[in-house]
Tab-separated table of C-alpha atoms and ligand atoms in Angstrom:
chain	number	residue	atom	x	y	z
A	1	UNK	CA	18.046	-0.168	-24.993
A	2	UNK	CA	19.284	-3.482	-25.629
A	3	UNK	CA	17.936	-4.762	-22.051
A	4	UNK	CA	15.890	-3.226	-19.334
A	5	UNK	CA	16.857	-4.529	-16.136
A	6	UNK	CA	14.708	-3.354	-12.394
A	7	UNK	CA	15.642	-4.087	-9.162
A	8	UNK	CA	12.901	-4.471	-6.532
A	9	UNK	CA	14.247	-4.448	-2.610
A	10	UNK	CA	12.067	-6.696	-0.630
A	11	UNK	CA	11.071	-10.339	-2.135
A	12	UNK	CA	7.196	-10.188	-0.521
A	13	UNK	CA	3.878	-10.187	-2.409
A	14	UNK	CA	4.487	-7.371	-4.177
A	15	UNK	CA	7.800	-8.300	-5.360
A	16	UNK	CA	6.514	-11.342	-6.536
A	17	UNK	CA	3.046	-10.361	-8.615
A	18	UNK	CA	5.876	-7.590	-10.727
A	19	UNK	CA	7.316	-11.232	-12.086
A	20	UNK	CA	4.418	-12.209	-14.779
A	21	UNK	CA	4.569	-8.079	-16.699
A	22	UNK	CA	8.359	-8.517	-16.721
A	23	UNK	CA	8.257	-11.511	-18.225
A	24	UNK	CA	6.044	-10.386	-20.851
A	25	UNK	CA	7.974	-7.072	-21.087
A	26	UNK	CA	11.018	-9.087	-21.098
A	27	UNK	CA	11.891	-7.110	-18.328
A	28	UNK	CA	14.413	-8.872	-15.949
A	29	UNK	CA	13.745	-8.656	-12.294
A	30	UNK	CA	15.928	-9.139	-9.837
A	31	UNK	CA	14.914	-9.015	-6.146
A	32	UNK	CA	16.984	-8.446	-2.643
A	33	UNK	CA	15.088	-10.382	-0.501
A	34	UNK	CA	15.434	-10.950	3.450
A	35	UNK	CA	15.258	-13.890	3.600
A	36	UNK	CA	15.942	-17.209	1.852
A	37	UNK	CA	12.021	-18.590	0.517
A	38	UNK	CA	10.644	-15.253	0.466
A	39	UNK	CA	7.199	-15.199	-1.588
A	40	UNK	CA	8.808	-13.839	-4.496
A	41	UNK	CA	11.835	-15.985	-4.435
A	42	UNK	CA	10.796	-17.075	-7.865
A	43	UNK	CA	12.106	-14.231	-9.467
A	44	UNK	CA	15.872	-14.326	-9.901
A	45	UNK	CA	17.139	-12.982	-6.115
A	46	UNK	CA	19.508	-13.252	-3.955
A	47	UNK	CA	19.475	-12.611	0.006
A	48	UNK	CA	21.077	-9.787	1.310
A	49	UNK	CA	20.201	-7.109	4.443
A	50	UNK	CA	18.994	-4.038	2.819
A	51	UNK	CA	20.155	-1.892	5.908
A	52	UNK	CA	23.551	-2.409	4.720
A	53	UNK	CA	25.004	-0.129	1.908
A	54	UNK	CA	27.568	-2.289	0.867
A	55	UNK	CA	24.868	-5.002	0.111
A	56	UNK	CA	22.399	-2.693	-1.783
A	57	UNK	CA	25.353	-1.122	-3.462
A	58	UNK	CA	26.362	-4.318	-4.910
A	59	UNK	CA	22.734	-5.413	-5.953
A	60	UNK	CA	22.607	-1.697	-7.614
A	61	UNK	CA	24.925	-2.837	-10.145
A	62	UNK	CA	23.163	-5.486	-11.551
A	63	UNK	CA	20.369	-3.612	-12.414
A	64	UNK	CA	19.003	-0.282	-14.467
A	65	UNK	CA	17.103	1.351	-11.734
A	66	UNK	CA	16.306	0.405	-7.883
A	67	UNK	CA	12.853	0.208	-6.853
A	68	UNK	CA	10.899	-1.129	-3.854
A	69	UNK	CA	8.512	-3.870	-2.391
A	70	UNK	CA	8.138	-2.339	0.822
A	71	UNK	CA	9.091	1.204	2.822
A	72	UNK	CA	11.744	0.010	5.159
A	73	UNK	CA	15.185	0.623	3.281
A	74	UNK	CA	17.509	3.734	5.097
A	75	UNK	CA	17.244	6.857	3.589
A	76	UNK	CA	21.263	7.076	4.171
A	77	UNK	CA	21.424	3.945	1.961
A	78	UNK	CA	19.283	5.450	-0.545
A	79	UNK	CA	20.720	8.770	-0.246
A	80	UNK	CA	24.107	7.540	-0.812
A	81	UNK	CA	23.381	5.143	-3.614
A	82	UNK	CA	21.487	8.315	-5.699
A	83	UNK	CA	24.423	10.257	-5.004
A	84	UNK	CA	26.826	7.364	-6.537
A	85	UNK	CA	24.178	7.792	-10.126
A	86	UNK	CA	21.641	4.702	-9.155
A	87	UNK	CA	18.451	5.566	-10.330
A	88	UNK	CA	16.188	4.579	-7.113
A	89	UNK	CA	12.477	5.295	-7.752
A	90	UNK	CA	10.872	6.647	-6.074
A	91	UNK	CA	13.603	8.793	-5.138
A	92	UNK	CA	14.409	9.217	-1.332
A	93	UNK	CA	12.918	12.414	-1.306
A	94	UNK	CA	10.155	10.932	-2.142
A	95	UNK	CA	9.919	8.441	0.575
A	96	UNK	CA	10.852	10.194	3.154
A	97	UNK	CA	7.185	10.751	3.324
A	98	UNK	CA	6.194	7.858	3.337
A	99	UNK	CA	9.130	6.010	6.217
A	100	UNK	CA	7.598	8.842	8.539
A	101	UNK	CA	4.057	10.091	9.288
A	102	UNK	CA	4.616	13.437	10.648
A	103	UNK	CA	6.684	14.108	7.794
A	104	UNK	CA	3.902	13.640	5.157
A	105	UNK	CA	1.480	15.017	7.383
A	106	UNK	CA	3.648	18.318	7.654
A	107	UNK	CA	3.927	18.321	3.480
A	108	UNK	CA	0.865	17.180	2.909
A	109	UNK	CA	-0.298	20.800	4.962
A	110	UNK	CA	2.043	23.023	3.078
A	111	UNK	CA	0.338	21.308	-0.148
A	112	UNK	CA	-3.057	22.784	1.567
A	113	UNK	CA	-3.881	19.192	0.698
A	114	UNK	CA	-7.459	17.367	2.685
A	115	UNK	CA	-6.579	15.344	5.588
A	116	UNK	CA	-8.091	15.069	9.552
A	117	UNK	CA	-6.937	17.735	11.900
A	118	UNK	CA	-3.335	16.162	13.356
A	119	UNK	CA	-0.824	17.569	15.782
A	120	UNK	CA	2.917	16.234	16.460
A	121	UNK	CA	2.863	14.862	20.437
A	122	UNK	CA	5.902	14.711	22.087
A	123	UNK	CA	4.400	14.375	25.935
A	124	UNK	CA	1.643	13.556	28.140
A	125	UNK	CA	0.653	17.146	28.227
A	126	UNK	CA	0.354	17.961	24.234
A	127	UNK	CA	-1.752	14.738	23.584
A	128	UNK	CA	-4.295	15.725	26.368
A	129	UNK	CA	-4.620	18.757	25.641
A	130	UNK	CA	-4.941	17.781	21.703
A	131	UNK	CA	-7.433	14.975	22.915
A	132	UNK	CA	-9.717	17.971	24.567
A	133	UNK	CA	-9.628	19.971	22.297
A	134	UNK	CA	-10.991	17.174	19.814
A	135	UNK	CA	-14.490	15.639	21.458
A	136	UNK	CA	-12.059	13.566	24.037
A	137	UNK	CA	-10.907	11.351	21.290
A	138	UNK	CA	-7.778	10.636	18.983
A	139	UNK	CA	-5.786	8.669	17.058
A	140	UNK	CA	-2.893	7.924	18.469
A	141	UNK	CA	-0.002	6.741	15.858
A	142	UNK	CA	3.682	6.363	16.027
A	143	UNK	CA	5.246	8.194	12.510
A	144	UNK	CA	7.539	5.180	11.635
A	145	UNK	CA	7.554	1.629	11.953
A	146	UNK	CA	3.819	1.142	11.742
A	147	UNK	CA	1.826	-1.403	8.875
A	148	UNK	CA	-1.731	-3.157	9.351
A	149	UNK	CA	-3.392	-1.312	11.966
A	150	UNK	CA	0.170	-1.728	14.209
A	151	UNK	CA	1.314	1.632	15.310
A	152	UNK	CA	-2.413	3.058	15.701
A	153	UNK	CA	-4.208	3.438	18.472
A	154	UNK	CA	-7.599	4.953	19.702
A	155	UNK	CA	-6.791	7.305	22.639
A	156	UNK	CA	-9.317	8.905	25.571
A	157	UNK	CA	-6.533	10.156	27.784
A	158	UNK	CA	-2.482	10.268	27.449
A	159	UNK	CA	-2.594	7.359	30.272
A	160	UNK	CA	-4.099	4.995	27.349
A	161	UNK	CA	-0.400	5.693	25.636
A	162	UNK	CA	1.914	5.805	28.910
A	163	UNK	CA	4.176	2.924	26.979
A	164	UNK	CA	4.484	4.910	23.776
A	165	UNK	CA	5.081	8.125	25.954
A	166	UNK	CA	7.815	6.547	28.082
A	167	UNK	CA	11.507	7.444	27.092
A	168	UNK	CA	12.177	4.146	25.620
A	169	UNK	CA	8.137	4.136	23.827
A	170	UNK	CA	9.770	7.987	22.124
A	171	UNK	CA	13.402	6.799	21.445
A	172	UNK	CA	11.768	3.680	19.435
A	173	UNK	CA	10.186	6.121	17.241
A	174	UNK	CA	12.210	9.059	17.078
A	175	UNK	CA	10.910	10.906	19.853
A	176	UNK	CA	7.393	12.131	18.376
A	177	UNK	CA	3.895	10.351	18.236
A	178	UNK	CA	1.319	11.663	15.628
A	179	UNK	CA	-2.254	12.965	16.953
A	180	UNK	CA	-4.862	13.080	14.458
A	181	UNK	CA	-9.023	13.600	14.525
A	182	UNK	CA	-10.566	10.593	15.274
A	183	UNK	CA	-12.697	11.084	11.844
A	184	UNK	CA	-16.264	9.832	11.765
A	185	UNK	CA	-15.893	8.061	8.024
A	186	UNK	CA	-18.419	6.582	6.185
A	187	UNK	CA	-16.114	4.718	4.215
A	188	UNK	CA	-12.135	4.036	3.726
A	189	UNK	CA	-11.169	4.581	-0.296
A	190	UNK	CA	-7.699	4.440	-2.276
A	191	UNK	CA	-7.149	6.060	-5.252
A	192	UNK	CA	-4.214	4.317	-7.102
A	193	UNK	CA	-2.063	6.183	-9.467
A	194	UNK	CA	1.194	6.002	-11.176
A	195	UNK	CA	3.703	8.825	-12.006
A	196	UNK	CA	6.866	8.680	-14.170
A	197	UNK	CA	10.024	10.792	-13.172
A	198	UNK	CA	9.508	12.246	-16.756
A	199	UNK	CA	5.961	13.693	-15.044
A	200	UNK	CA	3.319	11.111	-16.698
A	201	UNK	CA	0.620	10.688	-14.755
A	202	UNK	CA	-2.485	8.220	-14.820
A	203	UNK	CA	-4.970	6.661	-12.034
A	204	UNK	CA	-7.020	3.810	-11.977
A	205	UNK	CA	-10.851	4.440	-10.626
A	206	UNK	CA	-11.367	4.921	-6.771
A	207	UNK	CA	-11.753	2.144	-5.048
A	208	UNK	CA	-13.251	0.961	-1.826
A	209	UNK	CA	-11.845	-1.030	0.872
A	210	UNK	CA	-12.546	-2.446	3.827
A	211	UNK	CA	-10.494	-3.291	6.923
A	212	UNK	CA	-10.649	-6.247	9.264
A	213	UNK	CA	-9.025	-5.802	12.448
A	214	UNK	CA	-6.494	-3.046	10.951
A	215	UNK	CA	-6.193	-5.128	7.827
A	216	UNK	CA	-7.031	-4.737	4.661
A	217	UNK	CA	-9.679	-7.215	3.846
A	218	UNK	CA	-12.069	-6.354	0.437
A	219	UNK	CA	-11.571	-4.097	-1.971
A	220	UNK	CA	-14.624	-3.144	-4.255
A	221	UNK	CA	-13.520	-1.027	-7.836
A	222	UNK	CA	-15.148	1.305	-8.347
A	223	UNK	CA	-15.845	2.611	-5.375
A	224	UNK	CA	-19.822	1.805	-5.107
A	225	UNK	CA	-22.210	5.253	-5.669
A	226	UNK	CA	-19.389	7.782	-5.973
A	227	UNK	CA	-20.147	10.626	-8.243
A	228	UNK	CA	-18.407	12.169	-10.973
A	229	UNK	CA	-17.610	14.807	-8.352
A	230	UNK	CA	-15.735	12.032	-5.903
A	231	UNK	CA	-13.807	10.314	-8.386
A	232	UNK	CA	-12.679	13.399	-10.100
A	233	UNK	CA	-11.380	14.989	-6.724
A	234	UNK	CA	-9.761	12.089	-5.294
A	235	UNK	CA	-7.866	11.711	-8.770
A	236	UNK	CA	-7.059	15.091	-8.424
A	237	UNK	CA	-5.841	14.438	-4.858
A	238	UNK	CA	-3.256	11.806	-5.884
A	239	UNK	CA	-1.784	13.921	-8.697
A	240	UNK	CA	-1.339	16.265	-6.127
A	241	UNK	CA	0.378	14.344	-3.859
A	242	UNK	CA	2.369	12.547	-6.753
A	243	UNK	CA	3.345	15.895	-8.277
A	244	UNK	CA	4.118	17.821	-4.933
A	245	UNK	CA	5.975	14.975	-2.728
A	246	UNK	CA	8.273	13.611	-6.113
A	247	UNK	CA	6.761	9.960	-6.262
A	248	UNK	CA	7.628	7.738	-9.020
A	249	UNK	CA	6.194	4.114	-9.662
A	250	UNK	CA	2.517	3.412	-8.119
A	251	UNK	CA	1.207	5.958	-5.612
A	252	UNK	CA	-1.713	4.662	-3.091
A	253	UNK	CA	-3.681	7.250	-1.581
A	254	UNK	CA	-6.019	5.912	1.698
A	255	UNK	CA	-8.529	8.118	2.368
A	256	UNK	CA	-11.679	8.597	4.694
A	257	UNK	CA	-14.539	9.762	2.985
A	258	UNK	CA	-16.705	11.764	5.611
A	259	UNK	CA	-20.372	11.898	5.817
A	260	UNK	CA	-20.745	15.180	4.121
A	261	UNK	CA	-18.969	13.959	0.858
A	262	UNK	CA	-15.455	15.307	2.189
A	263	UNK	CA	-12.211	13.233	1.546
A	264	UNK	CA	-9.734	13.218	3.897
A	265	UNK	CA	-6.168	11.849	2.985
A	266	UNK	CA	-5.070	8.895	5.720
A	267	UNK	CA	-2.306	7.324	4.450
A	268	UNK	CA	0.322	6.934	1.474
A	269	UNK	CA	1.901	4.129	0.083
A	270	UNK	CA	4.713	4.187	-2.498
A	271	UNK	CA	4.822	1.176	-4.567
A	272	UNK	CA	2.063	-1.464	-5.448
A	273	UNK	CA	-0.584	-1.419	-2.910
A	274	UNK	CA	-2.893	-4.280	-1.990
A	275	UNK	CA	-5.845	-1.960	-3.123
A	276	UNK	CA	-5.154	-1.712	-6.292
A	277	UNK	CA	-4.741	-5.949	-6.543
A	278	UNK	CA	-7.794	-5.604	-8.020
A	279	UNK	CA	-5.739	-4.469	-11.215
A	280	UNK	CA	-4.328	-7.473	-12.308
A	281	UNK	CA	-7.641	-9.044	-14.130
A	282	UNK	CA	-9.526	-5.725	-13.577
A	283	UNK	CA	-7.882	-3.187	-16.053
A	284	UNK	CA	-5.814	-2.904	-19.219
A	285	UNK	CA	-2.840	-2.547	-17.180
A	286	UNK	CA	-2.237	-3.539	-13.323
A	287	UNK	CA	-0.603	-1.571	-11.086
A	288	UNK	CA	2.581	-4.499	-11.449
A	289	UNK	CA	3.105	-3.984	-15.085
A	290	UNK	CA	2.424	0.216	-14.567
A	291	UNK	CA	4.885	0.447	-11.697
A	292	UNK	CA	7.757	-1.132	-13.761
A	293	UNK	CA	6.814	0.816	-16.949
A	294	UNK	CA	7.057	3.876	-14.397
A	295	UNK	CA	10.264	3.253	-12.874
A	296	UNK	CA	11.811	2.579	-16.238
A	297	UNK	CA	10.589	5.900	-17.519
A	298	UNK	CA	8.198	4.230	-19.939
A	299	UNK	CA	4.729	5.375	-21.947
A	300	UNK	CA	2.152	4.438	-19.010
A	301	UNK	CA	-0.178	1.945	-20.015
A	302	UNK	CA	-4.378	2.261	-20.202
A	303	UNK	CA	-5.835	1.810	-16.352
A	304	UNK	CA	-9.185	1.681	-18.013
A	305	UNK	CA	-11.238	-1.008	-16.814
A	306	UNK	CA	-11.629	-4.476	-18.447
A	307	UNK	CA	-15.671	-4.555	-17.269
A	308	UNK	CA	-18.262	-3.013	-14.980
A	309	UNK	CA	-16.810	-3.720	-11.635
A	310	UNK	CA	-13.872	-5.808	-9.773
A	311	UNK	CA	-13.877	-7.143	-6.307
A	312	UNK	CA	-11.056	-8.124	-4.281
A	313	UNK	CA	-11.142	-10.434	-1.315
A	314	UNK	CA	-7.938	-11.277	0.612
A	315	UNK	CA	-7.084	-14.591	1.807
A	316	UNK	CA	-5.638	-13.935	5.358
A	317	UNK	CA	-3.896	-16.666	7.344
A	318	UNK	CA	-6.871	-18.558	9.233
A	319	UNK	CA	-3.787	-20.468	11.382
A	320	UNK	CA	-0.638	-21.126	11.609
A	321	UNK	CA	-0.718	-24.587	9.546
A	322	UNK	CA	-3.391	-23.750	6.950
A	323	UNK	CA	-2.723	-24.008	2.753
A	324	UNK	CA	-5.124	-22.913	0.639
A	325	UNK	CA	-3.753	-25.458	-1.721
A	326	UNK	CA	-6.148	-28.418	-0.724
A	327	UNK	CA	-9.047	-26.767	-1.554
A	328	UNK	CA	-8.303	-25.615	-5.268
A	329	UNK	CA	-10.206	-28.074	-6.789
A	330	UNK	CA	-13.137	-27.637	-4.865
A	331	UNK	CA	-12.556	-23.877	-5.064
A	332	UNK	CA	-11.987	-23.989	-9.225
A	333	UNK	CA	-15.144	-26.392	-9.923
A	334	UNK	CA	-17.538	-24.290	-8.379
A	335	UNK	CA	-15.991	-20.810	-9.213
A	336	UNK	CA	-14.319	-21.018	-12.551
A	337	UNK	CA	-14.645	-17.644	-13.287
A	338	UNK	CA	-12.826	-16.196	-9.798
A	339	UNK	CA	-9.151	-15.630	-10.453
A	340	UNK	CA	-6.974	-16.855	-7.087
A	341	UNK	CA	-3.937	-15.750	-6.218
A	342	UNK	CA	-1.761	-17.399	-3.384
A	343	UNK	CA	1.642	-15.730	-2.592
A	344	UNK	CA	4.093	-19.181	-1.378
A	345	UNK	CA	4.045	-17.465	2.556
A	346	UNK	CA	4.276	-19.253	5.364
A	347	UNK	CA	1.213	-19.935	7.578
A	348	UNK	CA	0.619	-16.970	10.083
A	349	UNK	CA	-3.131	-16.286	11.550
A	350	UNK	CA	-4.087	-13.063	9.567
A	351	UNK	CA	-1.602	-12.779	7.372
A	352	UNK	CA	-2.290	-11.878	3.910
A	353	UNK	CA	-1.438	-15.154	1.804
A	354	UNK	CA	-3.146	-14.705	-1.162
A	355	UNK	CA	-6.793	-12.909	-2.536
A	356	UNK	CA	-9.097	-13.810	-5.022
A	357	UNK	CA	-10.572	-11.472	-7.933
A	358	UNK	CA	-13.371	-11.680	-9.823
A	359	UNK	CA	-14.458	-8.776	-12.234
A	360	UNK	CA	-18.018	-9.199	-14.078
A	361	UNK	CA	-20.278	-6.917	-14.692
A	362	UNK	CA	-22.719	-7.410	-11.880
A	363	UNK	CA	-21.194	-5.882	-8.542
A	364	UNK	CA	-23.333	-7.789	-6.011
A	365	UNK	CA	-22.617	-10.661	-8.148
A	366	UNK	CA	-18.833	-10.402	-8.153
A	367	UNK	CA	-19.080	-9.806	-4.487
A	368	UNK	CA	-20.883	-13.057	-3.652
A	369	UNK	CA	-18.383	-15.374	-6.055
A	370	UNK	CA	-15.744	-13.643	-4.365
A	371	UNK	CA	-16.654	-13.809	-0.740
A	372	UNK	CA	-17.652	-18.059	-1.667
A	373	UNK	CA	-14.415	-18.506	-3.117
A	374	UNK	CA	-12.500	-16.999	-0.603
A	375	UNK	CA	-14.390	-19.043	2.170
A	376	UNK	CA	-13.775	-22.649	0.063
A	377	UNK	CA	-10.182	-22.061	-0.157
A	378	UNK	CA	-10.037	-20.769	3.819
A	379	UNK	CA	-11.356	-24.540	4.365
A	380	UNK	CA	-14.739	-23.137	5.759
B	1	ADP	P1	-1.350	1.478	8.974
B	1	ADP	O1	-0.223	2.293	8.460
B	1	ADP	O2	-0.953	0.546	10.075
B	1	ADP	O3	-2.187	0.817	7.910
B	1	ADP	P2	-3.312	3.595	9.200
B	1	ADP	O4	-2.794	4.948	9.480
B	1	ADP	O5	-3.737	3.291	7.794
B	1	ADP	O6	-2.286	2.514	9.731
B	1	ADP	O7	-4.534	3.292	10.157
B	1	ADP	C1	-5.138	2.008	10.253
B	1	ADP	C2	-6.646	2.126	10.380
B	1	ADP	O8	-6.990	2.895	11.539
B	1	ADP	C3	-7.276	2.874	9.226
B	1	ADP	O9	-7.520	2.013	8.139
B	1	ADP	C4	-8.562	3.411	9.867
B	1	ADP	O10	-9.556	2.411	9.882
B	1	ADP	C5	-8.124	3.730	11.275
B	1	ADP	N1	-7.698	5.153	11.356
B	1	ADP	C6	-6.470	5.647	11.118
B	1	ADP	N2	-6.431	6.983	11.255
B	1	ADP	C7	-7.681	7.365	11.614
B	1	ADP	C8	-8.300	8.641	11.905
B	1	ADP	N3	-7.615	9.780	11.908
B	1	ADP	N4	-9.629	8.619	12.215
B	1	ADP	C9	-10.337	7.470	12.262
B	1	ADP	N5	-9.816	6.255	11.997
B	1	ADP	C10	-8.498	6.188	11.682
């Protein structure tokens, strides 16, 4: 191979943090982006509407293989595109599952894979009666469209939902909501993993995050107190998943862990994953450099870790007008050994901007510098 050329649709966060492993792989990148100044508008991209076949078509041919920075693209765009050669990973078959919540809900179940009790809800009736027969509570979710906590919604009666249930709530979403258990979790984990299309497989430890108001706000690796027991079934859950939906590149798993030690899967994400951000300092290889080595059908690198533990704390938008920027310095003095990471976004109260790392050996520790970093550089 003479060159080794990706193409990432999407020019967010995650587009942006696969730029430093392709330049050291010599990899070149080139991103479709939405939008002109999109966060990873430092890698070489261009703008272009990724609904449109014509435009993805043309950005196919300047690259090896076609992969993704979010799960928005048309399957009909992908589908066609894989039918004209392009390599897209993961393939569309792949995710399908992940565009559409009932769909990897209904796979997931032929898999006989772990996940809360869920039923497909396509009236008033079928969500109260699913909501009865479950304690008088459920999770209310529509199967495409939703990120962040948007699209979910705690349900005591199909009246809590009469906008989502209305003709125009259904057509927005294909005509089905998703009904699941409203699980009593101890904790939310992720297991990251990466799969070639060759069949290589390798995960990174479990991990533990926490949500703030539907977003994703720390993330402690390894997951604190799991046994040998936990960390060896939730690999085994991702490989399952990996192996039995097709997915190529980095796989996130979300999953509940319930108070009698059972893990449930929640959710699926197909590319880099903000729980796994951890990665970049934290192990041999991050989940950037793996997913590229994936899609490209390369060796997958070590995801063993660098030291003890590595904790992750997300800088979300405080405002509209706030930059971390002005507090680096005081930010850098007093934390030299916290790694920051800002992602060139536009000011937007709760967004995620940026996050801060710091791996060490000492958990509590690593917590602390992370959480005091984190708070210098929100201005607090
Ligand atoms: P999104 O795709 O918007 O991230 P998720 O399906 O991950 O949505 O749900 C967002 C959050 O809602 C989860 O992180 C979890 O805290 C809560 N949640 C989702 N599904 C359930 C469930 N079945 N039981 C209890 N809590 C849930």
């Amino acid at each position: 191979m003479s060159s080794l050329r990706v193409g990432v649709i999407g020019g967010g966060q995650l587009a942006r943090m696969m730029t430093p492993p392709a330049i050291n792989l010599g990899i070149s990148l080139n991103v479709l982006a939405e939008a002109e100044g999109s966060s990873a508008a430092l890698a070489t991209s261009q703008v272009g509407d990724y609904n449109k076949l014509d435009v993805v078509a043309e950005f196919a041919k300047t690259v090896d293989v076609i992969t993704f920075d979010h799960e928005h693209v048309p399957l009909s765009v992908l589908e066609a595109l894989e039918a004209n050669g392009v390599s897209v990973q993961p393939p569309s078959k792949a995710l399908a599952f992940a565009q559409n919540k009932l769909k990897m809900r209904e796979r997931l179940g032929a898999l006989g894979l772990p996940m809360p009790d869920w039923a497909e809800i396509h009236d008033a009736d079928s969500l109260d009666s699913f909501i009865e027969a479950h304690g008088g509570v459920a999770i209310l979710k529509t199967p495409i469209g939703g990120y962040d906590g948007k699209g979910v919604r705690v349900v005591s009666s199909a009246s809590d939902a009469a906008d989502w249930l209305s003709p125009e709530g259904l057509a927005k979403v294909g005509g089905h909501l998703l009904a699941e258990e409203k699980v009593n979790f101890t904790r939310e984990l992720a297991q990251l993993s990466a799969r070639t299309p060759n069949g290589d497989f390798r995960a990174w430890p479990l991990v533990q995050t926490t949500q703030q108001n539907g977003v994703c706000a720390e993330v402690l690796a390894p997951a604190p107190d799991a046994s040998e027991e936990t960390l060896e079934r939730a690999a085994e859950i991702a490989r399952g998943v990996a192996d039995g939906l097709g997915v190529t590149g980095v796989l996130a798993v979300e999953m509940f862990e319930t108070a009698d030690g059972r893990l449930l899967i929640n959710e699926l994400a197909m590319r880099p994953h903000n729980s796994g951000h951890f990665s970049i300092e934290g192990s041999v290889t991050s989940q950037f450099e793996q997913h590229l080595r994936a899609v490209l059908d390369l060796p997958l690198g070590s995801t063993q870790a660098t030291d003890a533990h590595a904790v992750m704390v997300n800088l979300l938008g405080v405002d509209d007008s706030n930059d971390f920027l002005p507090h680096y310095e005081a930010a850098m003095s007093a934390h030299p050994e916290a790694k920051i990471h800002t992602y060139g976004k536009g000011a937007r109260a709760g967004r995620k901007m940026g996050h801060v790392t710091v791996v060490a050996g000492n958990a509590e520790w690593a917590l602390a510098e992370a959480r005091a970093t984190a708070k210098i550089l929100r201005g607090e």
